[in-house]
Short mmCIF file of C-alpha atoms and ligand atoms in Angstrom, two decimals:
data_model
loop_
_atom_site.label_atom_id
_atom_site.label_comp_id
_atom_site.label_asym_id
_atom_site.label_seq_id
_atom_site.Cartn_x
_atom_site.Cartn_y
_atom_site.Cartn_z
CA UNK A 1238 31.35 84.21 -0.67
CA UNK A 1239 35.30 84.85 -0.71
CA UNK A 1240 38.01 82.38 -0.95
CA UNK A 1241 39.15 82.14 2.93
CA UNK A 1242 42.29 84.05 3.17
CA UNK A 1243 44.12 81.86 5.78
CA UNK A 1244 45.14 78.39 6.48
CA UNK A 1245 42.41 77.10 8.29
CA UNK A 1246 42.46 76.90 11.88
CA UNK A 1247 40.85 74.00 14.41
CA UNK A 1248 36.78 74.28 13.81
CA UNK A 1249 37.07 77.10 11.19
CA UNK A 1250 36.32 75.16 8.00
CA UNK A 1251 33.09 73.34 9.89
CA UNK A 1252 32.03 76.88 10.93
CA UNK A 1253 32.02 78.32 7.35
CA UNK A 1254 30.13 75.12 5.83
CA UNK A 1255 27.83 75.39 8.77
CA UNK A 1256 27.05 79.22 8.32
CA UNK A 1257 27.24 78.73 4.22
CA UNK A 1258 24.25 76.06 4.83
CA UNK A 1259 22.08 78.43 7.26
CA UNK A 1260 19.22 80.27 5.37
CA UNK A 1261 18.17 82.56 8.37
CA UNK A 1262 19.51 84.46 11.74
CA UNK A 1263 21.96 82.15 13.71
CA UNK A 1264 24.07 82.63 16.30
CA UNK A 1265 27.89 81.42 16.74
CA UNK A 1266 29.85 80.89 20.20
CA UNK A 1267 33.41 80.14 19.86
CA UNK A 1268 36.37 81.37 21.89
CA UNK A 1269 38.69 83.68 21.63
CA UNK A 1270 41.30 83.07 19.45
CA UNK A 1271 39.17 81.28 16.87
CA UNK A 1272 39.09 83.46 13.65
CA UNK A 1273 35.58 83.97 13.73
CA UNK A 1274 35.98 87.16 11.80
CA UNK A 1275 37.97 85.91 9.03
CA UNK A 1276 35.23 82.83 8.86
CA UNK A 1277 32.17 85.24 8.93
CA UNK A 1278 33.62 87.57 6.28
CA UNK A 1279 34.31 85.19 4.10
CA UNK A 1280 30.97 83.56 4.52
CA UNK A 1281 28.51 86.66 3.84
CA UNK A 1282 30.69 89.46 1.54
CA UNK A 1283 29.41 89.94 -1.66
CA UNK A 1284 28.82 92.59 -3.95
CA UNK A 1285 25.31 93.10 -3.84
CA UNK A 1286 24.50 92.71 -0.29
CA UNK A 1287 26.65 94.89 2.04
CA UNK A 1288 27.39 93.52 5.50
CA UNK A 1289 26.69 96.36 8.44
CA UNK A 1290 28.80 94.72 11.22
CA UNK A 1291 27.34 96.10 14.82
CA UNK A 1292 29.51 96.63 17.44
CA UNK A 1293 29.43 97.42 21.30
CA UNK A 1294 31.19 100.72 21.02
CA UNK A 1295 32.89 102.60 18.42
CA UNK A 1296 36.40 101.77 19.29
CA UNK A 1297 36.00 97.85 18.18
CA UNK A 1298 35.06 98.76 14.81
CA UNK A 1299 38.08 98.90 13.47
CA UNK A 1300 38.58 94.97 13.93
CA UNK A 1301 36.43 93.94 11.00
CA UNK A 1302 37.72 96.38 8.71
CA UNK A 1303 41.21 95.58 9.24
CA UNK A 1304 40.35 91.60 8.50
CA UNK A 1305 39.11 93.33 5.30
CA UNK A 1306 42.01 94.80 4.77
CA UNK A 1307 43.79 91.33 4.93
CA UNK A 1308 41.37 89.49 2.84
CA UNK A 1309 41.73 92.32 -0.08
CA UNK A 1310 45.59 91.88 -0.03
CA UNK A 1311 45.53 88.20 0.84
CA UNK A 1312 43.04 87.44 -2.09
CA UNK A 1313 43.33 89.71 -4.52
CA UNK A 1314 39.58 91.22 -3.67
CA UNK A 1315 38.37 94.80 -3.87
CA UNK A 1316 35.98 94.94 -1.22
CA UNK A 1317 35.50 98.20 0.31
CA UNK A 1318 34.27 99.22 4.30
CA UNK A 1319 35.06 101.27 7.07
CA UNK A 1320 34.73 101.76 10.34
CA UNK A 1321 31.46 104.42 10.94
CA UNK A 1322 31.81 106.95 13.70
CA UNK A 1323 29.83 109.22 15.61
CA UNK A 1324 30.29 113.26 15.15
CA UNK A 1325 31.81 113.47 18.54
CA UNK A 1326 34.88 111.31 17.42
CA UNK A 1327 34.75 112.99 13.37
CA UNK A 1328 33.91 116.51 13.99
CA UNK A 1329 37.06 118.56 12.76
CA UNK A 1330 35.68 122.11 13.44
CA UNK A 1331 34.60 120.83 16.92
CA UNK A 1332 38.01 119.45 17.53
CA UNK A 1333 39.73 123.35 16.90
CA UNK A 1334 37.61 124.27 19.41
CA UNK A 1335 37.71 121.57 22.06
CA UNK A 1336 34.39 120.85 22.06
CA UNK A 1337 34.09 117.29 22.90
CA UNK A 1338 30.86 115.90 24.35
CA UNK A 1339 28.23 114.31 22.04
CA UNK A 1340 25.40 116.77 22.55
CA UNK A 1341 27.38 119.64 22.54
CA UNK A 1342 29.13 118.63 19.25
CA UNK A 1343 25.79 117.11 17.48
CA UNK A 1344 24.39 121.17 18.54
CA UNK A 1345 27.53 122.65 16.95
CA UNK A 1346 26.69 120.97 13.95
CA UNK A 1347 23.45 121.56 13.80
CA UNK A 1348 23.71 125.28 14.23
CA UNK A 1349 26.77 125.44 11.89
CA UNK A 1350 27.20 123.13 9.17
CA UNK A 1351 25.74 125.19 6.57
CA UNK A 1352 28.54 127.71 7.03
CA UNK A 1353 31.01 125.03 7.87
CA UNK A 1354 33.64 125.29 5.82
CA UNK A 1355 34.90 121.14 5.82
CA UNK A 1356 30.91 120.53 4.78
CA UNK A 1357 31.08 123.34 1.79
CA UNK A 1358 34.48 121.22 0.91
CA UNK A 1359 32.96 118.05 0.68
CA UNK A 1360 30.85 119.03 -2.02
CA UNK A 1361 33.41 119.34 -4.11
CA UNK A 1362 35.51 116.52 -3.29
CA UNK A 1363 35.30 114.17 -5.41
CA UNK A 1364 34.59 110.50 -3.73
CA UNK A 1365 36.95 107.36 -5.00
CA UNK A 1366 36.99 105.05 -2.29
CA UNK A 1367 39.63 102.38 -3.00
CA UNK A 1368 40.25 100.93 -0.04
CA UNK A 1369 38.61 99.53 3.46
CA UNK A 1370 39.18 102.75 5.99
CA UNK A 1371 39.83 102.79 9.18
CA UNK A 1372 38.72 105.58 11.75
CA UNK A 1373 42.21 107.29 11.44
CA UNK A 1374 41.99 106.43 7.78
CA UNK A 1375 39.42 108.71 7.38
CA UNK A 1376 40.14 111.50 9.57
CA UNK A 1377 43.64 111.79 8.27
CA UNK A 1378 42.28 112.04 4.53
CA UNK A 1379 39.33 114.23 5.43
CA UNK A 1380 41.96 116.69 7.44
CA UNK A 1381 44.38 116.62 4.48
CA UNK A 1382 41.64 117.38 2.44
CA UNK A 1383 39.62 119.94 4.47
CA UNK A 1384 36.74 117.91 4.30
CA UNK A 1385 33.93 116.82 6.82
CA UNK A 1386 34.94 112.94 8.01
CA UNK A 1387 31.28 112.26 9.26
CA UNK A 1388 29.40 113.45 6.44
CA UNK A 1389 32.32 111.62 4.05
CA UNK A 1390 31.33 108.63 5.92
CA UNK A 1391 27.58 109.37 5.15
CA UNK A 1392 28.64 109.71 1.43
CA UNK A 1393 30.68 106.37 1.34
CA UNK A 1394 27.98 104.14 2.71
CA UNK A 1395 26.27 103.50 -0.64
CA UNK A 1396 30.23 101.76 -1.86
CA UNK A 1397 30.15 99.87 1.52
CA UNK A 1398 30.18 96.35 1.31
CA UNK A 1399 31.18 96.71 4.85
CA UNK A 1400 29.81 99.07 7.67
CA UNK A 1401 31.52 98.62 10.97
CA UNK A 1402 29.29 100.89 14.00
CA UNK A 1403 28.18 100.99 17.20
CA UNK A 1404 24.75 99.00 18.27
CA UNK A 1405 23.38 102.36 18.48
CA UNK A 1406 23.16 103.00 15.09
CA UNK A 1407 20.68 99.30 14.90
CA UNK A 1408 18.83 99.92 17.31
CA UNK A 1409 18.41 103.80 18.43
CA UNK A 1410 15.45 104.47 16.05
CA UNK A 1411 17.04 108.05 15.86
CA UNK A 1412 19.98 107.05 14.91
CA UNK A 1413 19.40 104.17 12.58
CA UNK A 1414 17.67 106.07 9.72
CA UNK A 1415 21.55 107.56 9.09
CA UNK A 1416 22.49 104.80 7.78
CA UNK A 1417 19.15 102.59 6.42
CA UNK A 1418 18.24 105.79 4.55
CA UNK A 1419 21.20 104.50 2.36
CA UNK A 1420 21.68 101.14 3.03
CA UNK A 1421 17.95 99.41 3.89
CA UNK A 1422 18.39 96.42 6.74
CA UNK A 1423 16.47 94.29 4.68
CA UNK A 1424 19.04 93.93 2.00
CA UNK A 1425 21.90 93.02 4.05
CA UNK A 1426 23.82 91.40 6.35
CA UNK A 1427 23.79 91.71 10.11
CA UNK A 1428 25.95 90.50 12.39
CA UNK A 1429 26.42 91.73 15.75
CA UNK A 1430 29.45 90.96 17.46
CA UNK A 1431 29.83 90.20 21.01
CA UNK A 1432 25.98 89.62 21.17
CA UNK A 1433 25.79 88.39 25.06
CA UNK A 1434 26.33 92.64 25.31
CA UNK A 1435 22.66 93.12 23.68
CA UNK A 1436 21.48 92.21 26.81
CA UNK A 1437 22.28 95.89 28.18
CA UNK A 1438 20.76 97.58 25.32
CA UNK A 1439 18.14 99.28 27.75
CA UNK A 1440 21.12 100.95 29.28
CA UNK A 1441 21.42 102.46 25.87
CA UNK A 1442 21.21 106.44 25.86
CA UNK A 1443 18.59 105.65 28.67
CA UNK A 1444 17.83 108.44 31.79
CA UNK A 1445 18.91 105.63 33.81
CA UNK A 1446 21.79 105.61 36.15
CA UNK A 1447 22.64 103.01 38.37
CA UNK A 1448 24.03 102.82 42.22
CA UNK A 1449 27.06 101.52 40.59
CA UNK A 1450 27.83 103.95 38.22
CA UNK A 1451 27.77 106.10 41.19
CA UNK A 1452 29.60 104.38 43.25
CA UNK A 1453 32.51 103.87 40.19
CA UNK A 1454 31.89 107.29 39.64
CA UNK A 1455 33.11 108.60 43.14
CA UNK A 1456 35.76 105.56 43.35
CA UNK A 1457 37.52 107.65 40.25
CA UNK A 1458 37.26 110.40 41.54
CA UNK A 1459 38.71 109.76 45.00
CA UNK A 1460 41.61 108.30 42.74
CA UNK A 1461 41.70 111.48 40.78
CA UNK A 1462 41.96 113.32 44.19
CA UNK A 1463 44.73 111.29 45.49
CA UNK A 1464 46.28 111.79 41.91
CA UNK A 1465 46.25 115.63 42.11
CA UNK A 1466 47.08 115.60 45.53
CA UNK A 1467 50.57 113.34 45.09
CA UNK A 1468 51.26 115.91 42.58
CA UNK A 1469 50.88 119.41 44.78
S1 SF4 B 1751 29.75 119.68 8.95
FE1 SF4 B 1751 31.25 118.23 9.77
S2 SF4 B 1751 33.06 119.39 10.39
FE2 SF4 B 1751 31.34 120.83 10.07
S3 SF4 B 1751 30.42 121.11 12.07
FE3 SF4 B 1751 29.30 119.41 11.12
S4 SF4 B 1751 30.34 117.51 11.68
FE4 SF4 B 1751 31.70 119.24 12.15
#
């Protein structure tokens, strides 16, 4: 456990005894507002046991790693994490040629990465991670360095004492060996934030669509319509 990093807020110093004393899974509900990332963090990092922090999308998992951030420069800690993304957001030779959708990037890669030259790069880039990362972190010192961001990421999991991803990468068994090939579930922490969202996890990369994702999907683009319309 770290020293906590702020002043304590209403409930916060109750909530780190309580989760301190827990030996097992628990689950906290407080409101928005509370701190329950500062109080969470500072109840589980450690050294030994990294903390993979599961999120409902990519875009939230900066959050953590920014409280990170804080706690290094508030505390005088060296803990290091970062915010794990998808090739889709950290392809760079995908990017140059505006390819953009998930399976179209994950088949670029697959058919080129041998011959990429941001993968050949990596190999000889030599790895010193220093401090947490976020998303733009990463891709602005892979691009400066020519290197590949998502297989840097792969690279920098065994430093992490901090992961922040998507739920996808718990729970999609084809996904999940990506990162417990390097950092095995059993020996760390999980906490999944915003759990109440677990509930759509069959929605997850399923066939399914519903009426309303229809329906949502022709409500945009009537708007899109109007849009391009105002505009001729
Ligand atoms: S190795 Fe990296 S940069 Fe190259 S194609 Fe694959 S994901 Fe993209």
């Amino acid at each position: 456990m770290v020293k906590f990093p702020y002043s304590f807020r209403r409930g916060q110093k109750e909530a780190l005894k309580f989760i301190k004393g827990v030996g097992g899974n628990l689950c906290i509900d407080a409101p928005t507002g509370f701190g329950k990332t500062p109080v969470i963090l500072s109840a589980f990092l450690n050294k030994i046991h990294p903390i993979i922090w599961a999120v409902r999308t990519g875009n939230e998992a900066d959050r953590p790693v920014e409280e990170l951030k804080a706690i290094n420069e508030i505390t005088d800690e060296s803990f290091f994490g970062f915010s794990f993304r998808g090739k889709r957001d950290m392809c760079l030779a995908a990017r140059e040629r505006d390819i953009a959708d998930t399976e179209s990037v994950a088949y670029f890669c697959q058919k080129n990465r041998n011959k990429c030259q941001y993968y050949i790069n990596l190999s000889n880039y030599r790895i010193k991670p220093f401090e947490p990362l976020l998303y733009s972190d990463i891709i602005q010192l892979s691009a400066e360095a020519e290197i590949c961001p998502y297989y840097l990421q792969r690279e920098l999991l065994q430093y992490a004492d901090l992961v922040a991803l998507s739920y996808n990468y718990i729970i999609h068994p084809g996904m999940s060996w990506v990162i417990k090939s390097i950092i095995p579930f059993r020996e760390c922490y999980l906490v999944v934030d915003e759990a109440h969202n677990l509930r759509l996890i069959g929605n997850i990369n399923s066939d399914y669509i519903t009426l309303n994702t229809f329906k949502n999907a022709i409500k945009e683009l009537e708007e899109l319509g109007k849009e391009v319309s105002g505009r001729e």
